[in-house]
């Protein structure tokens, strides 16, 4: 089985729909998103102002994504990042497997384990928002964003084949082109250390994460795990294909068709 893995779409409906269409055209039936998807956002529920913890009819990005997944007849799974509606995700009804489903989209809560293509997968979303001062609670920020010791404990220490996280483990040095305030770096590092602990406990062959808006493939120091950090939407390194048969990865080439290119131009003018 081949699975498309992508990260950090930030409520970009055009990119989401194009990626899903391209994946389906290339015969892919499964997509896993690594967080900062921005689904179930309060502004997608205009009929429930201020009631972000209630279910209702969704519009906007959530509706576009849900419709695209249904039209492509694909399975869409996602973990949470930092910029996600954690309050909403936390009260989604869970199945016995621990997974939650809403509008045809499957949420993988932190610490969830599941099997796909005969492989053992683990999910551990969450991260610290380095720009949290510019964000507002219940509008575009939720305090439950950070990875916790409980999340790591829930994931357990049984061996995994594939670990899915939003944050990058602390052992990996990030080539970021900006300097974080020391307090911010320290705060971000709390989540990064929990992710590092999870890699060391579950010893996956392959690991995928996002969050830092850069593309990198490196071994995780102190482990036998190979980490693939994916870039944000509308960039070349936004997604990658995992073959569960061989546990190897390959490039995903997303070529927008000419007609789609025209449609995009029209919608922007
Ligand atoms: Mn992020």
PDB file of C-alpha atoms and ligand atoms in Angstrom:
ATOM      1  CA  UNK A   1       0.000   0.000   0.000  1.00  0.00           C
ATOM      2  CA  UNK A   2       1.196   3.503  -0.854  1.00  0.00           C
ATOM      3  CA  UNK A   3       0.273   6.367   1.449  1.00  0.00           C
ATOM      4  CA  UNK A   4       0.667  10.062   0.717  1.00  0.00           C
ATOM      5  CA  UNK A   5       1.972  11.906   3.779  1.00  0.00           C
ATOM      6  CA  UNK A   6       1.686  15.709   3.907  1.00  0.00           C
ATOM      7  CA  UNK A   7       1.983  18.461   6.522  1.00  0.00           C
ATOM      8  CA  UNK A   8       1.047  22.035   7.401  1.00  0.00           C
ATOM      9  CA  UNK A   9      -1.723  23.007   4.995  1.00  0.00           C
ATOM     10  CA  UNK A  10      -2.860  25.922   7.201  1.00  0.00           C
ATOM     11  CA  UNK A  11      -6.438  25.982   5.888  1.00  0.00           C
ATOM     12  CA  UNK A  12      -5.336  26.369   2.264  1.00  0.00           C
ATOM     13  CA  UNK A  13      -8.383  24.893   0.517  1.00  0.00           C
ATOM     14  CA  UNK A  14      -6.982  25.233  -2.989  1.00  0.00           C
ATOM     15  CA  UNK A  15      -3.799  23.334  -2.106  1.00  0.00           C
ATOM     16  CA  UNK A  16      -5.748  20.700  -0.186  1.00  0.00           C
ATOM     17  CA  UNK A  17      -8.137  20.014  -3.052  1.00  0.00           C
ATOM     18  CA  UNK A  18      -5.358  19.980  -5.676  1.00  0.00           C
ATOM     19  CA  UNK A  19      -3.217  17.599  -3.627  1.00  0.00           C
ATOM     20  CA  UNK A  20      -6.102  15.209  -3.019  1.00  0.00           C
ATOM     21  CA  UNK A  21      -7.036  15.226  -6.716  1.00  0.00           C
ATOM     22  CA  UNK A  22      -3.415  14.637  -7.781  1.00  0.00           C
ATOM     23  CA  UNK A  23      -3.036  11.800  -5.271  1.00  0.00           C
ATOM     24  CA  UNK A  24      -6.190  10.100  -6.555  1.00  0.00           C
ATOM     25  CA  UNK A  25      -5.054  10.502 -10.183  1.00  0.00           C
ATOM     26  CA  UNK A  26      -1.830   8.718  -9.250  1.00  0.00           C
ATOM     27  CA  UNK A  27      -3.755   5.834  -7.738  1.00  0.00           C
ATOM     28  CA  UNK A  28      -3.239   6.714  -4.068  1.00  0.00           C
ATOM     29  CA  UNK A  29      -6.146   5.893  -1.753  1.00  0.00           C
ATOM     30  CA  UNK A  30      -4.705   6.976   1.610  1.00  0.00           C
ATOM     31  CA  UNK A  31      -3.492  10.336   2.869  1.00  0.00           C
ATOM     32  CA  UNK A  32      -2.070  11.095   6.311  1.00  0.00           C
ATOM     33  CA  UNK A  33      -1.720  14.739   7.355  1.00  0.00           C
ATOM     34  CA  UNK A  34       0.793  15.713  10.049  1.00  0.00           C
ATOM     35  CA  UNK A  35      -0.998  18.677  11.637  1.00  0.00           C
ATOM     36  CA  UNK A  36      -1.556  22.415  11.296  1.00  0.00           C
ATOM     37  CA  UNK A  37      -4.318  21.383   8.947  1.00  0.00           C
ATOM     38  CA  UNK A  38      -6.728  23.868  10.542  1.00  0.00           C
ATOM     39  CA  UNK A  39      -9.855  21.792  10.134  1.00  0.00           C
ATOM     40  CA  UNK A  40     -12.997  22.406  12.301  1.00  0.00           C
ATOM     41  CA  UNK A  41     -11.962  26.030  12.789  1.00  0.00           C
ATOM     42  CA  UNK A  42     -14.460  28.257  14.681  1.00  0.00           C
ATOM     43  CA  UNK A  43     -14.898  30.476  11.611  1.00  0.00           C
ATOM     44  CA  UNK A  44     -16.061  27.400   9.648  1.00  0.00           C
ATOM     45  CA  UNK A  45     -19.140  27.323  11.932  1.00  0.00           C
ATOM     46  CA  UNK A  46     -20.885  30.657  11.288  1.00  0.00           C
ATOM     47  CA  UNK A  47     -24.146  29.286  12.704  1.00  0.00           C
ATOM     48  CA  UNK A  48     -22.526  28.673  16.095  1.00  0.00           C
ATOM     49  CA  UNK A  49     -20.766  31.927  16.966  1.00  0.00           C
ATOM     50  CA  UNK A  50     -18.542  31.486  20.006  1.00  0.00           C
ATOM     51  CA  UNK A  51     -19.587  27.829  20.387  1.00  0.00           C
ATOM     52  CA  UNK A  52     -16.472  26.153  19.076  1.00  0.00           C
ATOM     53  CA  UNK A  53     -17.086  23.046  21.166  1.00  0.00           C
ATOM     54  CA  UNK A  54     -20.421  22.244  19.505  1.00  0.00           C
ATOM     55  CA  UNK A  55     -21.015  20.238  16.365  1.00  0.00           C
ATOM     56  CA  UNK A  56     -22.774  21.985  13.548  1.00  0.00           C
ATOM     57  CA  UNK A  57     -22.748  22.351   9.820  1.00  0.00           C
ATOM     58  CA  UNK A  58     -19.263  23.335   8.697  1.00  0.00           C
ATOM     59  CA  UNK A  59     -18.447  25.670   5.820  1.00  0.00           C
ATOM     60  CA  UNK A  60     -15.177  27.119   4.514  1.00  0.00           C
ATOM     61  CA  UNK A  61     -12.018  25.041   4.562  1.00  0.00           C
ATOM     62  CA  UNK A  62     -13.530  22.143   6.513  1.00  0.00           C
ATOM     63  CA  UNK A  63     -16.331  21.757   3.962  1.00  0.00           C
ATOM     64  CA  UNK A  64     -13.949  21.997   0.958  1.00  0.00           C
ATOM     65  CA  UNK A  65     -11.612  19.379   2.430  1.00  0.00           C
ATOM     66  CA  UNK A  66     -14.412  17.015   3.398  1.00  0.00           C
ATOM     67  CA  UNK A  67     -16.026  17.263  -0.064  1.00  0.00           C
ATOM     68  CA  UNK A  68     -12.682  16.667  -1.845  1.00  0.00           C
ATOM     69  CA  UNK A  69     -11.988  13.566   0.258  1.00  0.00           C
ATOM     70  CA  UNK A  70     -15.481  12.220  -0.449  1.00  0.00           C
ATOM     71  CA  UNK A  71     -15.253  12.942  -4.201  1.00  0.00           C
ATOM     72  CA  UNK A  72     -11.844  11.230  -4.431  1.00  0.00           C
ATOM     73  CA  UNK A  73     -13.116   8.297  -2.332  1.00  0.00           C
ATOM     74  CA  UNK A  74      -9.923   8.466  -0.281  1.00  0.00           C
ATOM     75  CA  UNK A  75      -9.173   7.726   3.361  1.00  0.00           C
ATOM     76  CA  UNK A  76      -7.950  10.928   5.023  1.00  0.00           C
ATOM     77  CA  UNK A  77      -6.295  10.706   8.435  1.00  0.00           C
ATOM     78  CA  UNK A  78      -4.668  13.493  10.414  1.00  0.00           C
ATOM     79  CA  UNK A  79      -2.875  14.232  13.656  1.00  0.00           C
ATOM     80  CA  UNK A  80      -3.043  17.601  15.423  1.00  0.00           C
ATOM     81  CA  UNK A  81      -0.298  20.196  15.166  1.00  0.00           C
ATOM     82  CA  UNK A  82      -0.106  23.319  17.261  1.00  0.00           C
ATOM     83  CA  UNK A  83      -2.434  25.498  15.169  1.00  0.00           C
ATOM     84  CA  UNK A  84      -5.414  23.201  15.384  1.00  0.00           C
ATOM     85  CA  UNK A  85      -8.721  23.407  17.257  1.00  0.00           C
ATOM     86  CA  UNK A  86      -7.668  21.155  20.142  1.00  0.00           C
ATOM     87  CA  UNK A  87     -10.851  21.861  22.096  1.00  0.00           C
ATOM     88  CA  UNK A  88     -13.007  20.588  19.236  1.00  0.00           C
ATOM     89  CA  UNK A  89     -10.790  17.581  18.495  1.00  0.00           C
ATOM     90  CA  UNK A  90     -10.757  16.544  22.174  1.00  0.00           C
ATOM     91  CA  UNK A  91     -14.530  16.085  22.314  1.00  0.00           C
ATOM     92  CA  UNK A  92     -14.958  14.186  19.045  1.00  0.00           C
ATOM     93  CA  UNK A  93     -16.532  10.792  19.818  1.00  0.00           C
ATOM     94  CA  UNK A  94     -13.821   8.111  19.792  1.00  0.00           C
ATOM     95  CA  UNK A  95     -14.234   4.667  18.330  1.00  0.00           C
ATOM     96  CA  UNK A  96     -13.086   1.585  20.204  1.00  0.00           C
ATOM     97  CA  UNK A  97      -9.855   1.793  18.170  1.00  0.00           C
ATOM     98  CA  UNK A  98      -9.251   5.237  19.701  1.00  0.00           C
ATOM     99  CA  UNK A  99      -9.688   6.961  16.338  1.00  0.00           C
ATOM    100  CA  UNK A 100     -12.291   9.698  15.852  1.00  0.00           C
ATOM    101  CA  UNK A 101     -14.223  10.502  12.711  1.00  0.00           C
ATOM    102  CA  UNK A 102     -16.115  13.597  11.544  1.00  0.00           C
ATOM    103  CA  UNK A 103     -17.268  14.553   8.042  1.00  0.00           C
ATOM    104  CA  UNK A 104     -15.271  11.707   6.500  1.00  0.00           C
ATOM    105  CA  UNK A 105     -12.019  12.867   8.121  1.00  0.00           C
ATOM    106  CA  UNK A 106     -10.259  10.600  10.635  1.00  0.00           C
ATOM    107  CA  UNK A 107      -8.501  12.216  13.577  1.00  0.00           C
ATOM    108  CA  UNK A 108      -5.649  10.242  15.177  1.00  0.00           C
ATOM    109  CA  UNK A 109      -5.478  11.417  18.825  1.00  0.00           C
ATOM    110  CA  UNK A 110      -2.084  11.638  20.552  1.00  0.00           C
ATOM    111  CA  UNK A 111      -0.869   8.244  21.663  1.00  0.00           C
ATOM    112  CA  UNK A 112      -3.047   6.349  19.157  1.00  0.00           C
ATOM    113  CA  UNK A 113      -1.682   3.188  17.551  1.00  0.00           C
ATOM    114  CA  UNK A 114      -3.157   1.654  14.408  1.00  0.00           C
ATOM    115  CA  UNK A 115      -2.280  -0.741  11.601  1.00  0.00           C
ATOM    116  CA  UNK A 116      -2.168   0.222   7.946  1.00  0.00           C
ATOM    117  CA  UNK A 117      -0.763  -1.844   5.079  1.00  0.00           C
ATOM    118  CA  UNK A 118       0.315  -4.443   7.644  1.00  0.00           C
ATOM    119  CA  UNK A 119       2.526  -1.919   9.478  1.00  0.00           C
ATOM    120  CA  UNK A 120       2.402  -0.550  13.022  1.00  0.00           C
ATOM    121  CA  UNK A 121       1.738   3.201  13.090  1.00  0.00           C
ATOM    122  CA  UNK A 122       1.816   5.568  16.046  1.00  0.00           C
ATOM    123  CA  UNK A 123       0.458   9.127  16.269  1.00  0.00           C
ATOM    124  CA  UNK A 124       1.796  11.896  18.498  1.00  0.00           C
ATOM    125  CA  UNK A 125       0.557  15.341  17.474  1.00  0.00           C
ATOM    126  CA  UNK A 126       1.146  18.701  19.149  1.00  0.00           C
ATOM    127  CA  UNK A 127       3.819  21.398  19.370  1.00  0.00           C
ATOM    128  CA  UNK A 128       4.421  24.821  20.916  1.00  0.00           C
ATOM    129  CA  UNK A 129       3.435  27.871  18.829  1.00  0.00           C
ATOM    130  CA  UNK A 130       6.466  30.116  18.558  1.00  0.00           C
ATOM    131  CA  UNK A 131       4.126  32.926  17.393  1.00  0.00           C
ATOM    132  CA  UNK A 132       1.564  32.450  20.156  1.00  0.00           C
ATOM    133  CA  UNK A 133       1.679  36.103  21.212  1.00  0.00           C
ATOM    134  CA  UNK A 134       0.009  36.997  17.926  1.00  0.00           C
ATOM    135  CA  UNK A 135      -2.747  34.449  18.419  1.00  0.00           C
ATOM    136  CA  UNK A 136      -6.026  34.487  20.339  1.00  0.00           C
ATOM    137  CA  UNK A 137      -7.643  31.723  22.372  1.00  0.00           C
ATOM    138  CA  UNK A 138     -10.742  30.217  20.652  1.00  0.00           C
ATOM    139  CA  UNK A 139     -10.003  32.199  17.494  1.00  0.00           C
ATOM    140  CA  UNK A 140      -6.754  30.709  16.190  1.00  0.00           C
ATOM    141  CA  UNK A 141      -4.994  29.295  19.252  1.00  0.00           C
ATOM    142  CA  UNK A 142      -5.704  26.701  21.964  1.00  0.00           C
ATOM    143  CA  UNK A 143      -3.582  26.102  25.072  1.00  0.00           C
ATOM    144  CA  UNK A 144      -3.700  22.294  24.742  1.00  0.00           C
ATOM    145  CA  UNK A 145      -1.211  22.490  21.861  1.00  0.00           C
ATOM    146  CA  UNK A 146       1.912  21.289  23.671  1.00  0.00           C
ATOM    147  CA  UNK A 147       2.994  17.632  23.790  1.00  0.00           C
ATOM    148  CA  UNK A 148       2.793  16.204  27.334  1.00  0.00           C
ATOM    149  CA  UNK A 149       4.322  13.322  29.267  1.00  0.00           C
ATOM    150  CA  UNK A 150       0.846  11.722  29.316  1.00  0.00           C
ATOM    151  CA  UNK A 151       0.740  11.778  25.513  1.00  0.00           C
ATOM    152  CA  UNK A 152       4.066   9.919  25.363  1.00  0.00           C
ATOM    153  CA  UNK A 153       2.906   7.448  28.033  1.00  0.00           C
ATOM    154  CA  UNK A 154      -0.290   6.741  26.090  1.00  0.00           C
ATOM    155  CA  UNK A 155       1.755   5.936  22.976  1.00  0.00           C
ATOM    156  CA  UNK A 156       3.680   3.349  25.006  1.00  0.00           C
ATOM    157  CA  UNK A 157       6.978   1.662  24.291  1.00  0.00           C
ATOM    158  CA  UNK A 158       5.983  -1.175  21.988  1.00  0.00           C
ATOM    159  CA  UNK A 159       7.948  -1.088  18.765  1.00  0.00           C
ATOM    160  CA  UNK A 160       6.477   0.850  15.815  1.00  0.00           C
ATOM    161  CA  UNK A 161       7.264   0.777  12.104  1.00  0.00           C
ATOM    162  CA  UNK A 162       6.151   4.363  11.488  1.00  0.00           C
ATOM    163  CA  UNK A 163       5.835   7.294  13.907  1.00  0.00           C
ATOM    164  CA  UNK A 164       3.797  10.354  12.920  1.00  0.00           C
ATOM    165  CA  UNK A 165       4.455  13.600  14.783  1.00  0.00           C
ATOM    166  CA  UNK A 166       4.003  17.310  14.162  1.00  0.00           C
ATOM    167  CA  UNK A 167       7.093  18.393  16.122  1.00  0.00           C
ATOM    168  CA  UNK A 168      10.675  17.323  15.371  1.00  0.00           C
ATOM    169  CA  UNK A 169      12.623  15.378  18.056  1.00  0.00           C
ATOM    170  CA  UNK A 170      15.048  17.441  20.163  1.00  0.00           C
ATOM    171  CA  UNK A 171      18.034  15.369  19.010  1.00  0.00           C
ATOM    172  CA  UNK A 172      17.690  16.738  15.464  1.00  0.00           C
ATOM    173  CA  UNK A 173      19.332  20.077  14.767  1.00  0.00           C
ATOM    174  CA  UNK A 174      17.058  22.329  12.726  1.00  0.00           C
ATOM    175  CA  UNK A 175      18.526  24.556   9.983  1.00  0.00           C
ATOM    176  CA  UNK A 176      16.027  27.370  10.596  1.00  0.00           C
ATOM    177  CA  UNK A 177      16.853  30.687   8.936  1.00  0.00           C
ATOM    178  CA  UNK A 178      15.754  32.801  11.925  1.00  0.00           C
ATOM    179  CA  UNK A 179      16.657  33.112  15.593  1.00  0.00           C
ATOM    180  CA  UNK A 180      14.142  32.276  18.276  1.00  0.00           C
ATOM    181  CA  UNK A 181      14.041  34.206  21.550  1.00  0.00           C
ATOM    182  CA  UNK A 182      15.789  31.991  24.150  1.00  0.00           C
ATOM    183  CA  UNK A 183      12.552  31.688  26.187  1.00  0.00           C
ATOM    184  CA  UNK A 184      10.631  30.647  23.055  1.00  0.00           C
ATOM    185  CA  UNK A 185      13.296  28.113  22.092  1.00  0.00           C
ATOM    186  CA  UNK A 186      13.160  26.693  25.612  1.00  0.00           C
ATOM    187  CA  UNK A 187       9.354  26.410  25.503  1.00  0.00           C
ATOM    188  CA  UNK A 188       9.437  24.742  22.065  1.00  0.00           C
ATOM    189  CA  UNK A 189      12.061  22.344  23.336  1.00  0.00           C
ATOM    190  CA  UNK A 190       9.707  20.885  25.958  1.00  0.00           C
ATOM    191  CA  UNK A 191       7.550  19.353  23.216  1.00  0.00           C
ATOM    192  CA  UNK A 192      10.627  18.413  21.196  1.00  0.00           C
ATOM    193  CA  UNK A 193      12.052  16.446  24.139  1.00  0.00           C
ATOM    194  CA  UNK A 194       8.814  14.504  24.595  1.00  0.00           C
ATOM    195  CA  UNK A 195       8.888  13.624  20.888  1.00  0.00           C
ATOM    196  CA  UNK A 196      12.524  12.510  21.228  1.00  0.00           C
ATOM    197  CA  UNK A 197      11.528  10.282  24.161  1.00  0.00           C
ATOM    198  CA  UNK A 198       8.734   8.771  22.045  1.00  0.00           C
ATOM    199  CA  UNK A 199      11.137   7.923  19.193  1.00  0.00           C
ATOM    200  CA  UNK A 200      13.564   6.287  21.597  1.00  0.00           C
ATOM    201  CA  UNK A 201      10.751   4.281  23.226  1.00  0.00           C
ATOM    202  CA  UNK A 202       9.036   3.076  20.027  1.00  0.00           C
ATOM    203  CA  UNK A 203      12.122   2.683  17.750  1.00  0.00           C
ATOM    204  CA  UNK A 204      10.315   3.172  14.407  1.00  0.00           C
ATOM    205  CA  UNK A 205      12.126   2.602  11.107  1.00  0.00           C
ATOM    206  CA  UNK A 206      10.505   5.692   9.580  1.00  0.00           C
ATOM    207  CA  UNK A 207       9.273   8.885  11.147  1.00  0.00           C
ATOM    208  CA  UNK A 208       7.442  11.865   9.600  1.00  0.00           C
ATOM    209  CA  UNK A 209       6.934  15.356  10.979  1.00  0.00           C
ATOM    210  CA  UNK A 210       6.263  18.943   9.886  1.00  0.00           C
ATOM    211  CA  UNK A 211       5.854  22.202  11.815  1.00  0.00           C
ATOM    212  CA  UNK A 212       9.102  24.019  10.922  1.00  0.00           C
ATOM    213  CA  UNK A 213       8.231  24.666   7.263  1.00  0.00           C
ATOM    214  CA  UNK A 214      11.369  23.077   5.856  1.00  0.00           C
ATOM    215  CA  UNK A 215      12.231  19.813   4.094  1.00  0.00           C
ATOM    216  CA  UNK A 216      14.809  17.538   5.663  1.00  0.00           C
ATOM    217  CA  UNK A 217      15.624  13.808   5.768  1.00  0.00           C
ATOM    218  CA  UNK A 218      18.029  12.874   8.577  1.00  0.00           C
ATOM    219  CA  UNK A 219      18.636  10.023  11.024  1.00  0.00           C
ATOM    220  CA  UNK A 220      17.396  10.795  14.552  1.00  0.00           C
ATOM    221  CA  UNK A 221      20.557  10.900  16.727  1.00  0.00           C
ATOM    222  CA  UNK A 222      20.704   8.095  19.259  1.00  0.00           C
ATOM    223  CA  UNK A 223      18.266   5.908  17.280  1.00  0.00           C
ATOM    224  CA  UNK A 224      18.003   3.814  14.088  1.00  0.00           C
ATOM    225  CA  UNK A 225      15.077   5.967  12.934  1.00  0.00           C
ATOM    226  CA  UNK A 226      15.067   7.901   9.683  1.00  0.00           C
ATOM    227  CA  UNK A 227      13.146  11.197   9.996  1.00  0.00           C
ATOM    228  CA  UNK A 228      11.461  13.041   7.124  1.00  0.00           C
ATOM    229  CA  UNK A 229      10.492  16.623   7.954  1.00  0.00           C
ATOM    230  CA  UNK A 230       7.974  17.957   5.424  1.00  0.00           C
ATOM    231  CA  UNK A 231       7.628  21.539   4.222  1.00  0.00           C
ATOM    232  CA  UNK A 232       4.447  23.659   4.284  1.00  0.00           C
ATOM    233  CA  UNK A 233       1.744  23.910   1.587  1.00  0.00           C
ATOM    234  CA  UNK A 234       2.540  25.186  -1.915  1.00  0.00           C
ATOM    235  CA  UNK A 235       6.160  24.088  -1.594  1.00  0.00           C
ATOM    236  CA  UNK A 236       7.900  21.220  -3.357  1.00  0.00           C
ATOM    237  CA  UNK A 237       8.698  19.238  -0.205  1.00  0.00           C
ATOM    238  CA  UNK A 238       5.164  19.351   1.218  1.00  0.00           C
ATOM    239  CA  UNK A 239       4.443  15.661   0.731  1.00  0.00           C
ATOM    240  CA  UNK A 240       6.066  12.265   0.295  1.00  0.00           C
ATOM    241  CA  UNK A 241       4.854   8.743  -0.553  1.00  0.00           C
ATOM    242  CA  UNK A 242       5.408   5.900   1.898  1.00  0.00           C
ATOM    243  CA  UNK A 243       5.331   2.343   0.554  1.00  0.00           C
ATOM    244  CA  UNK A 244       4.245   0.133   3.460  1.00  0.00           C
ATOM    245  CA  UNK A 245       5.446  -3.005   1.671  1.00  0.00           C
ATOM    246  CA  UNK A 246       9.105  -1.940   1.668  1.00  0.00           C
ATOM    247  CA  UNK A 247       8.901   0.871   4.286  1.00  0.00           C
ATOM    248  CA  UNK A 248      10.653   3.110   1.762  1.00  0.00           C
ATOM    249  CA  UNK A 249       9.707   6.597   0.639  1.00  0.00           C
ATOM    250  CA  UNK A 250       9.526   8.218  -2.767  1.00  0.00           C
ATOM    251  CA  UNK A 251       8.906  11.712  -4.112  1.00  0.00           C
ATOM    252  CA  UNK A 252       5.358  12.823  -4.853  1.00  0.00           C
ATOM    253  CA  UNK A 253       5.260  14.936  -7.974  1.00  0.00           C
ATOM    254  CA  UNK A 254       2.214  17.164  -8.056  1.00  0.00           C
ATOM    255  CA  UNK A 255       1.739  18.693 -11.491  1.00  0.00           C
ATOM    256  CA  UNK A 256      -1.331  20.942 -11.639  1.00  0.00           C
ATOM    257  CA  UNK A 257      -3.243  20.514 -14.893  1.00  0.00           C
ATOM    258  CA  UNK A 258      -3.617  23.508 -17.198  1.00  0.00           C
ATOM    259  CA  UNK A 259      -7.333  23.689 -16.538  1.00  0.00           C
ATOM    260  CA  UNK A 260      -6.780  23.758 -12.776  1.00  0.00           C
ATOM    261  CA  UNK A 261      -4.199  26.495 -13.231  1.00  0.00           C
ATOM    262  CA  UNK A 262      -6.764  28.610 -15.036  1.00  0.00           C
ATOM    263  CA  UNK A 263      -9.381  27.940 -12.386  1.00  0.00           C
ATOM    264  CA  UNK A 264      -6.924  29.104  -9.738  1.00  0.00           C
ATOM    265  CA  UNK A 265      -6.251  32.343 -11.633  1.00  0.00           C
ATOM    266  CA  UNK A 266      -9.947  33.027 -12.004  1.00  0.00           C
ATOM    267  CA  UNK A 267     -10.640  32.481  -8.325  1.00  0.00           C
ATOM    268  CA  UNK A 268      -7.869  34.895  -7.361  1.00  0.00           C
ATOM    269  CA  UNK A 269      -9.060  37.782  -9.510  1.00  0.00           C
TER     270      UNK A 269
HETATM  271 MN1  LIG B   1       3.103  23.798  13.452  1.00  0.00          MN
END
